PDB file of C-alpha atoms in Angstrom:
ATOM      1  CA  MET A 106       0.000   0.000   0.000  1.00 82.00           C
ATOM      2  CA  ILE A 107       2.889   2.371   0.779  1.00 81.00           C
ATOM      3  CA  ALA A 108       4.379   1.718  -2.670  1.00 83.00           C
ATOM      4  CA  LEU A 109       1.022   2.430  -4.353  1.00 88.00           C
ATOM      5  CA  LEU A 110       0.513   5.677  -2.443  1.00 90.00           C
ATOM      6  CA  SER A 111       4.094   6.742  -3.151  1.00 85.00           C
ATOM      7  CA  GLY A 112       3.638   6.021  -6.858  1.00 84.00           C
ATOM      8  CA  VAL A 113       0.364   7.947  -7.044  1.00 88.00           C
ATOM      9  CA  LEU A 114       1.900  10.904  -5.201  1.00 87.00           C
ATOM     10  CA  PHE A 115       4.950  10.788  -7.490  1.00 84.00           C
ATOM     11  CA  GLY A 116       2.773  10.689 -10.609  1.00 84.00           C
ATOM     12  CA  LEU A 117       0.565  13.537  -9.413  1.00 88.00           C
ATOM     13  CA  GLY A 118       3.615  15.638  -8.610  1.00 85.00           C
ATOM     14  CA  LEU A 119       5.092  15.032 -12.051  1.00 84.00           C
ATOM     15  CA  ALA A 120       1.816  15.806 -13.808  1.00 85.00           C
ATOM     16  CA  LEU A 121       1.047  18.954 -11.781  1.00 86.00           C
ATOM     17  CA  SER A 122       4.565  20.322 -12.218  1.00 85.00           C
ATOM     18  CA  GLY A 123       4.528  19.783 -15.981  1.00 83.00           C
ATOM     19  CA  MET A 124       7.501  17.411 -15.920  1.00 82.00           C
ATOM     20  CA  VAL A 125       5.586  14.978 -18.153  1.00 82.00           C
ATOM     21  CA  LEU A 126       5.648  17.552 -20.982  1.00 82.00           C
ATOM     22  CA  PRO A 127       8.699  17.214 -23.257  1.00 82.00           C
ATOM     23  CA  GLN A 128       8.437  20.943 -24.118  1.00 83.00           C
ATOM     24  CA  LYS A 129       8.849  21.809 -20.440  1.00 84.00           C
ATOM     25  CA  VAL A 130      11.963  19.653 -20.121  1.00 82.00           C
ATOM     26  CA  GLN A 131      13.464  20.973 -23.346  1.00 83.00           C
ATOM     27  CA  GLY A 132      12.723  24.543 -22.187  1.00 86.00           C
ATOM     28  CA  PHE A 133      14.686  23.823 -19.018  1.00 85.00           C
ATOM     29  CA  LEU A 134      17.610  22.381 -20.991  1.00 83.00           C
ATOM     30  CA  ASP A 135      17.685  25.289 -23.462  1.00 84.00           C
ATOM     31  CA  VAL A 136      20.093  27.449 -21.461  1.00 84.00           C
ATOM     32  CA  SER A 137      21.164  29.513 -24.468  1.00 88.00           C
ATOM     33  CA  GLY A 138      17.639  30.385 -25.631  1.00 86.00           C
ATOM     34  CA  GLN A 139      14.287  30.705 -23.842  1.00 88.00           C
ATOM     35  CA  TRP A 140      15.414  29.037 -20.603  1.00 89.00           C
ATOM     36  CA  ASP A 141      12.575  27.911 -18.291  1.00 89.00           C
ATOM     37  CA  PRO A 142      13.902  27.565 -14.714  1.00 90.00           C
ATOM     38  CA  SER A 143      10.620  26.221 -13.292  1.00 89.00           C
ATOM     39  CA  LEU A 144      11.807  22.614 -13.582  1.00 86.00           C
ATOM     40  CA  MET A 145      14.797  23.442 -11.375  1.00 89.00           C
ATOM     41  CA  LEU A 146      12.420  24.829  -8.752  1.00 90.00           C
ATOM     42  CA  VAL A 147      10.338  21.627  -8.899  1.00 87.00           C
ATOM     43  CA  MET A 148      13.497  19.530  -8.402  1.00 86.00           C
ATOM     44  CA  ALA A 149      14.686  21.757  -5.544  1.00 92.00           C
ATOM     45  CA  GLY A 150      11.271  21.509  -3.888  1.00 89.00           C
ATOM     46  CA  ALA A 151      11.310  17.733  -4.201  1.00 87.00           C
ATOM     47  CA  LEU A 152      14.768  17.581  -2.613  1.00 92.00           C
ATOM     48  CA  LEU A 153      13.670  19.825   0.256  1.00 93.00           C
ATOM     49  CA  VAL A 154      10.832  17.405   0.987  1.00 88.00           C
ATOM     50  CA  TYR A 155      12.876  14.220   0.454  1.00 88.00           C
ATOM     51  CA  LEU A 156      16.237  14.900   2.134  1.00 93.00           C
ATOM     52  CA  PRO A 157      15.085  15.326   5.749  1.00 93.00           C
ATOM     53  CA  GLY A 158      13.169  12.053   5.558  1.00 87.00           C
ATOM     54  CA  TYR A 159      16.135  10.304   3.969  1.00 87.00           C
ATOM     55  CA  PHE A 160      18.608  11.428   6.608  1.00 90.00           C
ATOM     56  CA  TYR A 161      16.188  10.835   9.511  1.00 88.00           C
ATOM     57  CA  TRP A 162      14.421   7.590   8.482  1.00 82.00           C
ATOM     58  CA  VAL A 163      16.296   5.869   5.669  1.00 78.00           C
ATOM     59  CA  LYS A 164      20.032   6.376   6.048  1.00 80.00           C
ATOM     60  CA  PRO A 165      20.345   5.314   9.713  1.00 81.00           C
ATOM     61  CA  ARG A 166      18.234   2.155   9.223  1.00 77.00           C
ATOM     62  CA  GLN A 167      19.562  -1.294   8.393  1.00 77.00           C
ATOM     63  CA  TRP A 168      16.144  -2.805   7.679  1.00 79.00           C
ATOM     64  CA  ALA A 169      13.080  -1.634   5.757  1.00 77.00           C
ATOM     65  CA  TRP A 170       9.688  -1.448   7.450  1.00 75.00           C
ATOM     66  CA  ASN A 171       8.710  -4.732   5.796  1.00 78.00           C
ATOM     67  CA  GLY A 172      11.712  -6.494   7.368  1.00 81.00           C
ATOM     68  CA  GLU A 173      13.927  -6.639   4.277  1.00 83.00           C
ATOM     69  CA  HIS A 174      17.560  -5.592   4.519  1.00 81.00           C
ATOM     70  CA  PHE A 175      18.426  -2.268   2.855  1.00 75.00           C
ATOM     71  CA  HIS A 176      20.870  -2.535  -0.007  1.00 76.00           C
ATOM     72  CA  LEU A 177      22.185   1.007  -0.228  1.00 72.00           C
ATOM     73  CA  PRO A 178      25.018   1.644  -2.688  1.00 78.00           C
ATOM     74  CA  THR A 179      28.499   1.298  -1.233  1.00 83.00           C
ATOM     75  CA  LYS A 180      30.482   2.096  -4.374  1.00 83.00           C
ATOM     76  CA  THR A 181      31.946   5.597  -4.323  1.00 85.00           C
ATOM     77  CA  ARG A 182      34.366   5.444  -7.265  1.00 89.00           C
ATOM     78  CA  LEU A 183      33.406   6.873 -10.658  1.00 90.00           C
ATOM     79  CA  ASP A 184      34.039   4.453 -13.487  1.00 91.00           C
ATOM     80  CA  GLY A 185      33.569   4.388 -17.249  1.00 91.00           C
ATOM     81  CA  ARG A 186      30.232   2.571 -17.070  1.00 86.00           C
ATOM     82  CA  LEU A 187      28.746   5.210 -14.779  1.00 88.00           C
ATOM     83  CA  VAL A 188      30.053   8.110 -16.860  1.00 92.00           C
ATOM     84  CA  PHE A 189      28.930   6.500 -20.142  1.00 91.00           C
ATOM     85  CA  GLY A 190      25.491   5.623 -18.768  1.00 87.00           C
ATOM     86  CA  SER A 191      25.004   9.110 -17.345  1.00 89.00           C
ATOM     87  CA  ALA A 192      26.039  10.721 -20.617  1.00 91.00           C
ATOM     88  CA  LEU A 193      23.737   8.442 -22.609  1.00 87.00           C
ATOM     89  CA  PHE A 194      20.846   9.205 -20.246  1.00 85.00           C
ATOM     90  CA  GLY A 195      21.503  12.956 -20.454  1.00 85.00           C
ATOM     91  CA  ILE A 196      21.741  12.952 -24.242  1.00 86.00           C
ATOM     92  CA  GLY A 197      18.508  10.996 -24.545  1.00 81.00           C
ATOM     93  CA  TRP A 198      16.780  13.255 -22.044  1.00 80.00           C
ATOM     94  CA  GLY A 199      17.950  16.367 -23.880  1.00 79.00           C
ATOM     95  CA  LEU A 200      17.014  15.134 -27.338  1.00 80.00           C
ATOM     96  CA  GLY A 201      13.650  13.655 -26.441  1.00 78.00           C
ATOM     97  CA  GLY A 202      12.694  15.786 -23.463  1.00 79.00           C
ATOM     98  CA  ILE A 203      11.431  12.634 -21.773  1.00 83.00           C
ATOM     99  CA  CYS A 204      12.691  11.096 -18.536  1.00 81.00           C
ATOM    100  CA  PRO A 205      11.739   7.511 -17.529  1.00 84.00           C
ATOM    101  CA  GLY A 206       9.623   8.447 -14.493  1.00 82.00           C
ATOM    102  CA  PRO A 207       7.519  11.090 -16.238  1.00 83.00           C
ATOM    103  CA  ALA A 208       7.273   8.852 -19.325  1.00 84.00           C
ATOM    104  CA  LEU A 209       5.667   6.068 -17.315  1.00 84.00           C
ATOM    105  CA  THR A 210       3.408   8.584 -15.586  1.00 82.00           C
ATOM    106  CA  ALA A 211       2.203  10.010 -18.913  1.00 82.00           C
ATOM    107  CA  LEU A 212       1.694   6.638 -20.659  1.00 84.00           C
ATOM    108  CA  PRO A 213      -2.104   6.611 -20.256  1.00 82.00           C
ATOM    109  CA  VAL A 214      -2.395   9.846 -22.253  1.00 80.00           C
ATOM    110  CA  GLY A 215       0.774   9.540 -24.323  1.00 77.00           C
ATOM    111  CA  GLY A 216       0.953   9.264 -28.065  1.00 82.00           C
ATOM    112  CA  VAL A 217       3.061   7.154 -30.370  1.00 87.00           C
ATOM    113  CA  MET A 218       6.277   9.012 -29.488  1.00 83.00           C
ATOM    114  CA  LEU A 219       5.863   8.301 -25.789  1.00 85.00           C
ATOM    115  CA  TRP A 220       5.007   4.623 -26.319  1.00 89.00           C
ATOM    116  CA  SER A 221       8.022   4.341 -28.642  1.00 88.00           C
ATOM    117  CA  PHE A 222      10.228   5.873 -25.972  1.00 86.00           C
ATOM    118  CA  VAL A 223       9.041   3.426 -23.304  1.00 89.00           C
ATOM    119  CA  LEU A 224       9.468   0.485 -25.692  1.00 91.00           C
ATOM    120  CA  ALA A 225      13.018   1.642 -26.473  1.00 88.00           C
ATOM    121  CA  MET A 226      13.733   2.145 -22.762  1.00 88.00           C
ATOM    122  CA  VAL A 227      12.523  -1.348 -21.832  1.00 92.00           C
ATOM    123  CA  SER A 228      14.464  -2.823 -24.763  1.00 93.00           C
ATOM    124  CA  GLY A 229      17.601  -1.008 -23.615  1.00 88.00           C
ATOM    125  CA  ILE A 230      17.189  -2.347 -20.093  1.00 89.00           C
ATOM    126  CA  LYS A 231      16.784  -5.884 -21.455  1.00 94.00           C
ATOM    127  CA  VAL A 232      19.899  -5.535 -23.651  1.00 93.00           C
ATOM    128  CA  VAL A 233      21.992  -4.306 -20.705  1.00 89.00           C
ATOM    129  CA  CYS A 234      20.763  -7.170 -18.503  1.00 91.00           C
ATOM    130  CA  TRP A 235      21.587  -9.649 -21.268  1.00 95.00           C
ATOM    131  CA  TRP A 236      25.025  -8.054 -21.766  1.00 91.00           C
ATOM    132  CA  GLU A 237      25.869  -8.183 -18.056  1.00 90.00           C
ATOM    133  CA  LEU A 238      24.855 -11.860 -17.826  1.00 93.00           C
ATOM    134  CA  ARG A 239      27.016 -12.579 -20.854  1.00 93.00           C
ATOM    135  CA  GLN A 240      29.980 -10.737 -19.280  1.00 89.00           C
ATOM    136  CA  GLN A 241      29.656 -12.733 -16.049  1.00 89.00           C
ATOM    137  CA  ARG A 242      30.013 -16.062 -17.877  1.00 84.00           C
TER     138      ARG A 242
END
């Protein structure tokens, strides 16, 4: 139930803030033209709400409320995979104006472009999983 409520709240926040609109995202990324800083304010507001809860409830805990062990990242070193993945994500976000979270939120009302994006995203995830399994063998 907590996951459902969190997802609904997340989706509502994305929709109300306009983050599901590619034009809004591209306006934010267009720093040399008609820059729209409202997306930065949405992100800052989200961090202001999230960070106190993270530092008070999440970070000090070893176990989740459902009894499962937390698996927080322990890796602190930047490597080529992280840099390449981040660059690829940023390029895709800039070109398409679509981020995975808002894309999934907007799917019910999205057109062909949005469904194509999600299909490509899921395909990319599958290819990376396949590649990592292949590398481990």
